[in-house]
Amino acid sequence: MYINRKITRLSCILAGLLLGVAVPSVAQDGETIFKQNCAACHTVGKGRLVGPDLAGITSQRPEEWLIKWTRSSQTLIKSGDADAKAIFDEYNGLVMPDQNLPDADIKAIFAFVASKEAAAPAATSAPAEPATNASNHAMPEEIAQGRNIFVGSQRLINGGPSCISCHNISYKGIIPGGLLAKDLTTVYSRFGGDAGIQGILGAPPFPAMTEAYKNKPMTEKEIANLTAFFNKVDKDKAGQQVSAQNPLLYGGAAGFVVLILLYSLIWVKRKRFTVKRDIYLRQLKSI
Amino acid sequence: MDIRSQIAMVFHLDKCIGCHTCSIACKNIWTDRKGAEYMWWNNVETKPGTGYPTKWEDQEIYKGGWEKNGDTVSLKGAGKFKGLKNIFHNPHLPVLDDYYEPWTYKYQDLFTAPEGNDQPTARPVSLVTGEHVDVQSGPNWDDDLGGSPDYARQDVNLDKLTAAEQEAMFQLERMTFFYLPRICNHCLNPACVASCPSGAIYKRGEDGIVLINQQRCRAWRMCVTACPYKKTYYNWHTGKSEKCVLCYPRLESGQAPACFHSCVGRIRYLGPLLYDADKIEQAAAAPEDQLVDAQMDIYLDPFDPEIIRQAKENGIADSTIEAAQRSPVWKFVKEWKLALPLHPEFRTLPNLFYVPALLPTMAKVNDGVYDSTGKSLWNGVESNRLPMRYLASLFSAGNTEKIVAVMKRLMAVRTHRRSVTVGDTSREEAAAALEEAGIDADTADAIFRLTSLATFDERFVIPAAHREESIEMLESTADVKGSTGFGFKERPQRGL
């Protein structure tokens, strides 16, 4: 027993030492990081998705600027960088999520981008591939399924949370959803069609969403159905009469008031003060 | 007939001097812990007074005890439906201020205060928050401020008296008080047990001690509401309710509970009573004026051969039956009919009985001369210092006949003993008093002996606990043979 315990303790210390040494030396290669964090919105030499094609970017911008932008584009824009502002406006004010990565990783990404450019210098920055939006021809059942997935009446196969817990969509018959994340009513046009939506859903780049779907990815079928649904919502939006009222909020407030009234009625005869109150107050008076 | 054994108690109030030694003995053993500072499993109240917690007797405030409901009884403030209704907010619970906020003093300030023009003082600090407090009240402020309009005049039992009777009680020449020590009554029909939603409270089969299982308690605090005597307490630190355990570890080893053992006035008696568990419901639901008699009928004569036979059949040990025969409680309660339960109208059938205090001598002022009212000590029950109706409100659910009978018996014993030892009352007078009280001289002598001269073993008759039998019910002792007994629970620092 004694010896066993000592061995366990020793091996714990050793393992701790090894880990301590090992952690900083894990060198992620640029390609893996790019695929995990960037590929949802960017390509290298394959045209525009949600964000710009990154081909040639390393020669256009200094590395320092690229790191700053990647870390937090909004900070850069607010600091008054004209280029950054121009790019932001060009992409309809679509915010690139902040990437909280160490400098080494960001450098690795751009090293990978640079190597990719060298291998296949497409250099076609202007004409994006014509979007082939399959969801334009989606079946009504697919749209319906997408809607069910969104509101949560159909569970995601891998157990991820349903969209409505964080997102809102203003659409007929859908109760107001969460306010934790962006409103998705016009997400389809904002993200530039199928490719954008599917990129995001396939590998969510937003920190909270990444965490929520880390081990519970959506299947392709689910993504396709959701895309079809977002497409439909976006199209129908023009003819939508979105009511400004939030029935859940007002209903909840009214219910709260009713409950409070009910409780105060039930306990109208409750003991409100300590039994000694009169005694103590009289004694205070007599001082 | 379902015969069981119950450890019962008698407190002789004539002998209580209100020294609170019992309370301190209990506090030192059981409630000197964080979260339990405010609890007094044993407390001594001054009567007339408001008690601890304040006005605990007023069940319109605290909703404790049982209510008669046809042929049976139902809980006044707890139980399935009422409990469920209030399960997340129980408005009838006493709050800490209804007891008192426990405090200590910052004695260190007396030593560490910097030099100055004034004497350093030890300020009171709360034992709950650690902050300075203005002390508002303590557990026995009835005692310290006895007779004041704040305490004595707010005694709940005074409501049963007419305004004139109340006024008379507070005239200087009539003014009186007595002490009322209280512990858990270990009732036959305990409201706390009935109210517990977790089933954590139980009444021990072998001796009827009511205990709270600290593992199963889920802090619903329904017992605090349900106990009309307010003798279950909630420990805010452990999140469990606690109550008097009648020092069962001491009882199991043949010792009297700490409060009994330490009592300097020797007012306390303890011993088993045999009772018929089948009659409990019927007795608890008796009409109010018959409650005392109905409860007395439950207790069975331990000398009756038929009772002994059935008791043995029911698994009661010979040692317990023998103890029941020697029990001082049997003598005070059943044989001599001197002791009465406290507030039987709560219908819990309490097993702590009180011999009421005899406060006969009274004074009057005549033309500026202060004199006693009568020629002798005893001028009839009407001139007792405490109105019979007041005592009846405490000890017999308003039945004054019961109180008058007890008072006559107590006074007869005193008259008889005075004629024997002092000689200032004649033999005839004493015999007449005994005759009126319905006892003979031998009984009076026996009462006198057990009241005044009783030895330790006469006051406390504790049957063997037979723990070995309880353990055999739970597990086979052969299974643990060799794994318990002498040895080390923790490895010694050296050796082995």
CSV table of C-alpha atoms in Angstrom, one decimal, chain B residues 71-488:
chain,number,residue,atom,x,y,z
B,71,ASP,CA,-63.0,10.7,15.7
B,72,THR,CA,-59.4,11.3,14.9
B,73,VAL,CA,-57.0,14.2,14.9
B,74,SER,CA,-55.2,16.1,12.1
B,75,LEU,CA,-52.2,18.4,12.2
B,76,LYS,CA,-53.0,22.1,12.6
B,77,GLY,CA,-50.2,23.6,10.5
B,78,ALA,CA,-48.5,20.7,8.7
B,79,GLY,CA,-49.4,17.4,7.1
B,80,LYS,CA,-49.8,16.3,3.5
B,81,PHE,CA,-51.9,19.1,2.0
B,82,LYS,CA,-51.0,22.0,4.3
B,83,GLY,CA,-47.4,20.9,4.2
B,84,LEU,CA,-47.3,20.8,0.4
B,85,LYS,CA,-49.0,24.2,0.2
B,86,ASN,CA,-46.3,25.8,2.3
B,87,ILE,CA,-43.4,23.6,1.4
B,88,PHE,CA,-41.3,26.3,-0.1
B,89,HIS,CA,-42.4,29.1,2.2
B,90,ASN,CA,-43.8,28.2,5.6
B,91,PRO,CA,-45.2,31.4,7.1
B,92,HIS,CA,-45.9,29.8,10.5
B,93,LEU,CA,-42.2,29.1,11.2
B,94,PRO,CA,-40.7,30.9,14.2
B,95,VAL,CA,-37.9,33.2,13.0
B,96,LEU,CA,-34.6,33.6,14.8
B,97,ASP,CA,-35.9,36.7,16.5
B,98,ASP,CA,-38.8,34.8,18.0
B,99,TYR,CA,-36.2,32.8,19.8
B,100,TYR,CA,-33.4,35.3,20.2
B,101,GLU,CA,-30.2,36.2,18.4
B,102,PRO,CA,-27.4,34.4,20.3
B,103,TRP,CA,-24.4,36.5,21.2
B,104,THR,CA,-21.1,36.6,23.0
B,105,TYR,CA,-18.8,39.4,24.1
B,106,LYS,CA,-15.5,40.5,22.6
B,107,TYR,CA,-13.6,39.8,25.7
B,108,GLN,CA,-10.3,40.3,23.9
B,109,ASP,CA,-11.0,44.0,23.6
B,110,LEU,CA,-10.6,44.2,27.4
B,111,PHE,CA,-6.9,43.2,27.0
B,112,THR,CA,-6.0,44.7,23.6
B,113,ALA,CA,-7.7,48.1,23.7
B,114,PRO,CA,-5.3,51.0,23.3
B,115,GLU,CA,-4.7,53.2,26.3
B,116,GLY,CA,-7.4,55.9,26.6
B,117,ASN,CA,-9.4,57.9,29.1
B,118,ASP,CA,-12.2,55.3,29.3
B,119,GLN,CA,-12.4,51.8,30.6
B,120,PRO,CA,-12.4,49.3,27.7
B,121,THR,CA,-15.6,47.4,27.3
B,122,ALA,CA,-16.5,44.1,25.9
B,123,ARG,CA,-19.1,44.7,23.3
B,124,PRO,CA,-21.7,42.1,22.4
B,125,VAL,CA,-21.3,40.4,19.0
B,126,SER,CA,-23.8,38.1,17.3
B,127,LEU,CA,-22.9,34.4,17.2
B,128,VAL,CA,-24.7,34.2,13.9
B,129,THR,CA,-23.2,37.1,11.9
B,130,GLY,CA,-20.1,38.0,14.1
B,131,GLU,CA,-21.2,41.7,13.9
B,132,HIS,CA,-21.9,43.9,16.8
B,133,VAL,CA,-25.5,43.6,18.0
B,134,ASP,CA,-27.8,45.5,20.3
B,135,VAL,CA,-29.0,42.7,22.4
B,136,GLN,CA,-32.8,42.6,22.2
B,137,SER,CA,-33.7,39.6,24.2
B,138,GLY,CA,-32.4,36.3,25.5
B,139,PRO,CA,-33.9,32.9,26.1
B,140,ASN,CA,-34.9,33.5,29.7
B,141,TRP,CA,-35.8,37.2,29.8
B,142,ASP,CA,-39.1,36.4,31.4
B,143,ASP,CA,-36.9,35.5,34.3
B,144,ASP,CA,-34.7,38.6,34.3
B,145,LEU,CA,-37.6,41.0,33.7
B,146,GLY,CA,-40.3,38.9,35.5
B,147,GLY,CA,-43.7,40.5,36.1
B,148,SER,CA,-43.1,43.4,33.7
B,149,PRO,CA,-45.9,44.3,31.4
B,150,ASP,CA,-43.8,42.9,28.5
B,151,TYR,CA,-43.5,39.4,29.7
B,152,ALA,CA,-45.8,38.3,32.6
B,153,ARG,CA,-48.8,40.2,31.3
B,154,GLN,CA,-48.4,38.8,27.8
B,155,ASP,CA,-48.6,35.2,29.0
B,156,VAL,CA,-50.8,33.4,26.6
B,157,ASN,CA,-52.7,31.5,29.4
B,158,LEU,CA,-54.0,34.7,30.8
B,159,ASP,CA,-56.5,34.9,27.9
B,160,LYS,CA,-58.5,32.2,29.7
B,161,LEU,CA,-58.9,34.5,32.7
B,162,THR,CA,-61.4,37.3,33.3
B,163,ALA,CA,-60.0,40.8,33.4
B,164,ALA,CA,-60.6,41.0,37.1
B,165,GLU,CA,-58.7,37.7,37.7
B,166,GLN,CA,-55.9,39.0,35.6
B,167,GLU,CA,-55.7,42.3,37.6
B,168,ALA,CA,-55.8,40.4,40.9
B,169,MET,CA,-52.8,38.3,39.7
B,170,PHE,CA,-50.7,41.5,39.4
B,171,GLN,CA,-51.5,43.1,42.7
B,172,LEU,CA,-48.4,43.5,44.7
B,173,GLU,CA,-49.6,41.4,47.6
B,174,ARG,CA,-50.7,38.5,45.3
B,175,MET,CA,-48.0,38.7,42.7
B,176,THR,CA,-46.2,35.4,42.2
B,177,PHE,CA,-44.3,33.3,39.8
B,178,PHE,CA,-43.0,29.9,39.4
B,179,TYR,CA,-40.6,28.2,37.1
B,180,LEU,CA,-41.4,25.8,34.3
B,181,PRO,CA,-38.5,23.8,33.0
B,182,ARG,CA,-39.2,22.3,29.6
B,183,ILE,CA,-37.6,19.6,27.5
B,184,CYS,CA,-39.0,17.5,24.6
B,185,ASN,CA,-42.0,15.6,25.9
B,186,HIS,CA,-41.2,12.5,23.7
B,187,CYS,CA,-44.9,12.4,23.1
B,188,LEU,CA,-47.0,9.3,22.4
B,189,ASN,CA,-48.6,11.0,19.5
B,190,PRO,CA,-45.8,13.2,18.3
B,191,ALA,CA,-46.8,15.9,15.8
B,192,CYS,CA,-43.2,16.3,14.6
B,193,VAL,CA,-43.0,12.7,13.5
B,194,ALA,CA,-46.3,13.0,11.7
B,195,SER,CA,-45.3,16.1,9.9
B,196,CYS,CA,-41.9,15.2,8.5
B,197,PRO,CA,-42.1,14.9,4.7
B,198,SER,CA,-38.7,13.0,4.6
B,199,GLY,CA,-39.6,10.4,7.2
B,200,ALA,CA,-36.5,11.5,9.2
B,201,ILE,CA,-38.1,11.6,12.6
B,202,TYR,CA,-39.0,8.4,14.5
B,203,LYS,CA,-40.0,7.2,17.9
B,204,ARG,CA,-37.7,4.5,19.1
B,205,GLY,CA,-39.6,1.3,19.6
B,206,GLU,CA,-37.8,0.2,22.8
B,207,ASP,CA,-38.2,3.3,24.9
B,208,GLY,CA,-40.2,5.8,22.9
B,209,ILE,CA,-37.5,8.4,22.6
B,210,VAL,CA,-38.2,10.7,19.6
B,211,LEU,CA,-35.2,11.2,17.4
B,212,ILE,CA,-34.3,13.0,14.1
B,213,ASN,CA,-32.2,11.0,11.7
B,214,GLN,CA,-29.6,13.6,10.7
B,215,GLN,CA,-28.9,11.7,7.4
B,216,ARG,CA,-32.5,11.7,6.3
B,217,CYS,CA,-33.4,15.2,7.4
B,218,ARG,CA,-34.0,17.4,4.4
B,219,ALA,CA,-34.5,20.7,6.2
B,220,TRP,CA,-38.2,21.0,5.3
B,221,ARG,CA,-38.7,22.3,8.9
B,222,MET,CA,-42.2,21.0,9.1
B,223,CYS,CA,-41.4,19.5,12.5
B,224,VAL,CA,-40.5,23.0,13.8
B,225,THR,CA,-44.0,24.2,12.8
B,226,ALA,CA,-45.7,21.0,13.9
B,227,CYS,CA,-44.2,20.7,17.4
B,228,PRO,CA,-46.6,22.7,19.6
B,229,TYR,CA,-43.9,22.9,22.3
B,230,LYS,CA,-41.4,24.3,19.8
B,231,LYS,CA,-38.8,21.7,20.9
B,232,THR,CA,-37.5,20.9,17.5
B,233,TYR,CA,-35.0,23.4,16.2
B,234,TYR,CA,-33.4,24.1,12.8
B,235,ASN,CA,-29.6,24.2,12.7
B,236,TRP,CA,-28.8,26.9,10.2
B,237,HIS,CA,-25.2,25.7,9.9
B,238,THR,CA,-25.8,22.0,9.2
B,239,GLY,CA,-29.1,22.5,7.4
B,240,LYS,CA,-30.7,19.8,9.6
B,241,SER,CA,-33.3,20.0,12.4
B,242,GLU,CA,-32.3,18.9,15.9
B,243,LYS,CA,-34.1,18.2,19.1
B,244,CYS,CA,-33.7,16.8,22.6
B,245,VAL,CA,-32.4,13.2,22.4
B,246,LEU,CA,-33.1,12.6,26.1
B,247,CYS,CA,-29.4,11.9,26.3
B,248,TYR,CA,-30.0,8.4,24.9
B,249,PRO,CA,-26.3,7.5,25.0
B,250,ARG,CA,-26.4,8.2,28.7
B,251,LEU,CA,-29.7,6.3,29.2
B,252,GLU,CA,-28.3,3.3,27.3
B,253,SER,CA,-25.4,3.1,29.7
B,254,GLY,CA,-27.7,3.4,32.7
B,255,GLN,CA,-27.1,7.1,33.5
B,256,ALA,CA,-29.8,9.8,33.9
B,257,PRO,CA,-29.9,12.5,31.2
B,258,ALA,CA,-27.6,15.4,31.9
B,259,CYS,CA,-30.4,17.8,32.8
B,260,PHE,CA,-31.9,15.3,35.2
B,261,HIS,CA,-28.5,14.4,36.7
B,262,SER,CA,-27.4,18.0,37.3
B,263,CYS,CA,-30.7,19.3,38.7
B,264,VAL,CA,-29.8,20.8,42.1
B,265,GLY,CA,-33.4,21.0,43.2
B,266,ARG,CA,-33.8,17.3,42.5
B,267,ILE,CA,-37.1,18.1,40.8
B,268,ARG,CA,-36.8,15.5,38.1
B,269,TYR,CA,-37.9,11.9,38.0
B,270,LEU,CA,-37.6,9.4,35.2
B,271,GLY,CA,-38.8,5.9,34.7
B,272,PRO,CA,-40.6,3.7,32.2
B,273,LEU,CA,-44.4,3.5,31.8
B,274,LEU,CA,-46.2,0.7,30.0
B,275,TYR,CA,-48.9,1.9,27.7
B,276,ASP,CA,-51.4,0.6,25.2
B,277,ALA,CA,-50.5,1.9,21.7
B,278,ASP,CA,-53.9,0.9,20.3
B,279,LYS,CA,-55.6,3.5,22.4
B,280,ILE,CA,-53.5,6.5,21.2
B,281,GLU,CA,-55.7,7.7,18.5
B,282,GLN,CA,-58.8,7.5,20.6
B,283,ALA,CA,-57.1,9.3,23.5
B,284,ALA,CA,-55.7,12.0,21.3
B,285,ALA,CA,-59.2,12.7,19.9
B,286,ALA,CA,-61.0,12.8,23.3
B,287,PRO,CA,-63.1,15.8,24.1
B,288,GLU,CA,-61.1,18.6,25.6
B,289,ASP,CA,-62.3,18.2,29.2
B,290,GLN,CA,-61.6,14.5,29.2
B,291,LEU,CA,-58.2,14.7,27.6
B,292,VAL,CA,-56.2,14.2,30.8
B,293,ASP,CA,-58.3,11.2,31.8
B,294,ALA,CA,-58.1,9.7,28.4
B,295,GLN,CA,-54.3,9.9,28.4
B,296,MET,CA,-54.1,8.4,31.9
B,297,ASP,CA,-56.1,5.5,30.7
B,298,ILE,CA,-53.4,4.6,28.2
B,299,TYR,CA,-50.9,3.9,30.8
B,300,LEU,CA,-51.1,0.3,32.1
B,301,ASP,CA,-50.6,-1.1,35.6
B,302,PRO,CA,-47.2,-2.9,35.6
B,303,PHE,CA,-48.3,-5.1,38.5
B,304,ASP,CA,-51.3,-6.6,36.8
B,305,PRO,CA,-50.4,-10.2,35.9
B,306,GLU,CA,-52.4,-10.0,32.6
B,307,ILE,CA,-50.6,-6.9,31.6
B,308,ILE,CA,-47.3,-8.4,32.4
B,309,ARG,CA,-48.1,-11.5,30.3
B,310,GLN,CA,-49.1,-9.5,27.3
B,311,ALA,CA,-46.2,-7.2,27.7
B,312,LYS,CA,-43.8,-10.1,27.6
B,313,GLU,CA,-45.7,-11.5,24.6
B,314,ASN,CA,-45.0,-8.1,22.9
B,315,GLY,CA,-41.3,-8.5,23.4
B,316,ILE,CA,-40.9,-6.2,26.4
B,317,ALA,CA,-37.9,-7.3,28.5
B,318,ASP,CA,-38.4,-8.5,32.1
B,319,SER,CA,-35.9,-5.8,33.2
B,320,THR,CA,-38.2,-3.1,31.7
B,321,ILE,CA,-41.3,-4.5,33.4
B,322,GLU,CA,-39.5,-4.6,36.7
B,323,ALA,CA,-38.3,-1.0,36.1
B,324,ALA,CA,-41.9,0.0,35.3
B,325,GLN,CA,-43.0,-1.4,38.7
B,326,ARG,CA,-40.4,0.7,40.5
B,327,SER,CA,-40.9,3.8,38.2
B,328,PRO,CA,-41.4,7.0,40.2
B,329,VAL,CA,-43.3,8.3,37.3
B,330,TRP,CA,-45.9,5.6,37.7
B,331,LYS,CA,-46.3,6.6,41.3
B,332,PHE,CA,-46.6,10.4,40.7
B,333,VAL,CA,-48.8,10.1,37.6
B,334,LYS,CA,-51.0,7.1,38.1
B,335,GLU,CA,-50.9,6.0,41.7
B,336,TRP,CA,-51.0,9.4,43.5
B,337,LYS,CA,-52.4,11.4,40.5
B,338,LEU,CA,-50.2,14.4,41.4
B,339,ALA,CA,-48.6,15.0,38.0
B,340,LEU,CA,-50.3,16.4,34.9
B,341,PRO,CA,-49.2,16.8,31.3
B,342,LEU,CA,-48.3,20.3,30.0
B,343,HIS,CA,-50.9,21.6,27.6
B,344,PRO,CA,-52.8,18.4,26.9
B,345,GLU,CA,-55.0,20.3,24.5
B,346,PHE,CA,-52.2,20.1,21.9
B,347,ARG,CA,-53.2,16.4,21.7
B,348,THR,CA,-49.7,15.0,21.4
B,349,LEU,CA,-50.0,13.0,24.6
B,350,PRO,CA,-46.8,14.3,26.2
B,351,ASN,CA,-44.8,12.0,28.5
B,352,LEU,CA,-43.4,14.8,30.7
B,353,PHE,CA,-45.7,15.4,33.6
B,354,TYR,CA,-45.6,18.3,36.1
B,355,VAL,CA,-46.5,18.4,39.7
B,356,PRO,CA,-48.0,22.0,39.9
B,357,ALA,CA,-46.4,24.5,42.2
B,358,LEU,CA,-48.3,25.1,45.5
B,359,LEU,CA,-48.3,28.8,46.2
B,360,PRO,CA,-50.8,29.1,49.0
B,361,THR,CA,-49.7,31.8,51.4
B,362,MET,CA,-51.0,35.2,50.6
B,363,ALA,CA,-50.7,38.6,52.0
B,364,LYS,CA,-53.0,41.6,52.3
B,365,VAL,CA,-52.7,45.1,53.5
B,366,ASN,CA,-55.1,46.1,56.3
B,367,ASP,CA,-55.0,49.7,57.5
B,368,GLY,CA,-51.4,50.0,56.5
B,369,VAL,CA,-50.5,46.7,58.2
B,370,TYR,CA,-49.1,44.0,56.0
B,371,ASP,CA,-50.4,40.6,57.1
B,372,SER,CA,-51.2,37.2,55.8
B,373,THR,CA,-54.7,36.6,54.6
B,374,GLY,CA,-55.6,33.6,56.7
B,375,LYS,CA,-54.8,31.9,59.9
B,376,SER,CA,-53.2,28.9,58.4
B,377,LEU,CA,-51.1,28.1,55.4
B,378,TRP,CA,-54.0,26.8,53.5
B,379,ASN,CA,-57.3,28.7,53.1
B,380,GLY,CA,-58.8,26.6,50.4
B,381,VAL,CA,-58.1,26.6,46.7
B,382,GLU,CA,-59.9,29.9,46.1
B,383,SER,CA,-57.2,31.8,47.8
B,384,ASN,CA,-54.3,30.1,46.0
B,385,ARG,CA,-52.0,32.7,44.6
B,386,LEU,CA,-52.4,31.4,41.1
B,387,PRO,CA,-56.0,31.1,39.9
B,388,MET,CA,-57.1,27.5,39.3
B,389,ARG,CA,-58.1,28.5,35.8
B,390,TYR,CA,-54.6,29.7,35.0
B,391,LEU,CA,-53.1,26.3,36.1
B,392,ALA,CA,-55.9,24.5,34.3
B,393,SER,CA,-55.0,26.3,31.1
B,394,LEU,CA,-51.4,25.0,31.6
B,395,PHE,CA,-51.9,21.5,32.8
B,396,SER,CA,-55.4,20.2,32.2
B,397,ALA,CA,-56.8,21.8,29.0
B,398,GLY,CA,-59.0,24.0,31.1
B,399,ASN,CA,-60.4,21.3,33.4
B,400,THR,CA,-60.1,23.0,36.9
B,401,GLU,CA,-61.4,20.0,38.8
B,402,LYS,CA,-58.2,18.1,37.9
B,403,ILE,CA,-56.1,21.0,39.3
B,404,VAL,CA,-58.2,21.4,42.4
B,405,ALA,CA,-57.9,17.6,43.2
B,406,VAL,CA,-54.1,17.8,42.8
B,407,MET,CA,-53.8,20.9,44.9
B,408,LYS,CA,-55.9,19.3,47.7
B,409,ARG,CA,-53.7,16.2,47.7
B,410,LEU,CA,-50.5,18.3,47.7
B,411,MET,CA,-51.7,20.4,50.6
B,412,ALA,CA,-53.0,17.4,52.5
B,413,VAL,CA,-49.5,15.9,52.4
B,414,ARG,CA,-48.1,19.2,53.7
B,415,THR,CA,-50.6,19.5,56.5
B,416,HIS,CA,-50.1,15.9,57.5
B,417,ARG,CA,-46.3,16.3,57.6
B,418,ARG,CA,-46.6,19.5,59.5
B,419,SER,CA,-48.7,17.8,62.1
B,420,VAL,CA,-46.1,15.0,62.3
B,421,THR,CA,-42.8,17.1,62.4
B,422,VAL,CA,-43.7,20.6,63.4
B,423,GLY,CA,-46.9,20.0,65.3
B,424,ASP,CA,-48.6,23.4,64.6
B,425,THR,CA,-51.5,21.7,63.0
B,426,SER,CA,-53.6,19.2,64.9
B,427,ARG,CA,-53.9,15.5,64.1
B,428,GLU,CA,-57.6,16.0,63.4
B,429,GLU,CA,-57.0,18.8,61.0
B,430,ALA,CA,-54.4,16.7,59.1
B,431,ALA,CA,-56.8,13.7,59.0
B,432,ALA,CA,-59.6,15.9,57.7
B,433,ALA,CA,-57.3,17.3,55.0
B,434,LEU,CA,-56.2,13.7,54.0
B,435,GLU,CA,-59.8,12.6,54.0
B,436,GLU,CA,-60.8,15.4,51.7
B,437,ALA,CA,-58.0,14.7,49.4
B,438,GLY,CA,-58.8,11.0,49.3
B,439,ILE,CA,-55.4,9.7,50.5
B,440,ASP,CA,-54.4,7.9,53.6
B,441,ALA,CA,-51.5,8.8,55.9
B,442,ASP,CA,-49.2,6.1,54.6
B,443,THR,CA,-49.6,7.4,51.0
B,444,ALA,CA,-49.0,10.9,52.3
B,445,ASP,CA,-45.7,9.7,53.9
B,446,ALA,CA,-44.7,7.9,50.7
B,447,ILE,CA,-45.4,11.0,48.7
B,448,PHE,CA,-43.3,13.0,51.2
B,449,ARG,CA,-40.5,10.5,51.0
B,450,LEU,CA,-40.3,10.5,47.2
B,451,THR,CA,-40.7,14.2,47.0
B,452,SER,CA,-38.1,15.2,49.6
B,453,LEU,CA,-35.8,12.3,50.5
B,454,ALA,CA,-35.6,10.3,47.4
B,455,THR,CA,-32.2,8.8,46.5
B,456,PHE,CA,-30.7,9.0,43.1
B,457,ASP,CA,-31.8,5.4,42.2
B,458,GLU,CA,-35.3,6.1,43.4
B,459,ARG,CA,-35.6,9.2,41.2
B,460,PHE,CA,-34.1,7.7,38.1
B,461,VAL,CA,-35.2,4.1,37.3
B,462,ILE,CA,-33.6,3.4,34.0
B,463,PRO,CA,-34.3,0.0,32.4
B,464,ALA,CA,-31.5,-1.8,30.7
B,465,ALA,CA,-31.4,-0.7,27.1
B,466,HIS,CA,-30.8,-4.2,25.6
B,467,ARG,CA,-28.9,-2.7,22.7
B,468,GLU,CA,-27.7,-6.2,21.9
B,469,GLU,CA,-31.3,-7.1,20.8
B,470,SER,CA,-31.6,-4.0,18.6
B,471,ILE,CA,-28.4,-4.9,16.9
B,472,GLU,CA,-29.5,-8.5,16.3
B,473,MET,CA,-32.6,-7.2,14.6
B,474,LEU,CA,-30.4,-5.4,12.0
B,475,GLU,CA,-27.6,-7.8,11.4
B,476,SER,CA,-26.2,-11.1,12.4
B,477,THR,CA,-23.6,-10.6,15.1
B,478,ALA,CA,-21.7,-13.7,13.7
B,479,ASP,CA,-21.0,-11.7,10.5
B,480,VAL,CA,-19.0,-9.1,12.2
B,481,LYS,CA,-17.3,-11.3,14.7
B,482,GLY,CA,-13.6,-10.7,14.4
B,483,SER,CA,-14.0,-7.5,12.5
B,484,THR,CA,-15.0,-5.3,15.5
B,485,GLY,CA,-13.6,-5.0,19.0
B,486,PHE,CA,-10.0,-4.4,20.0
B,487,GLY,CA,-7.7,-3.0,17.4
B,488,PHE,CA,-6.8,0.1,15.4
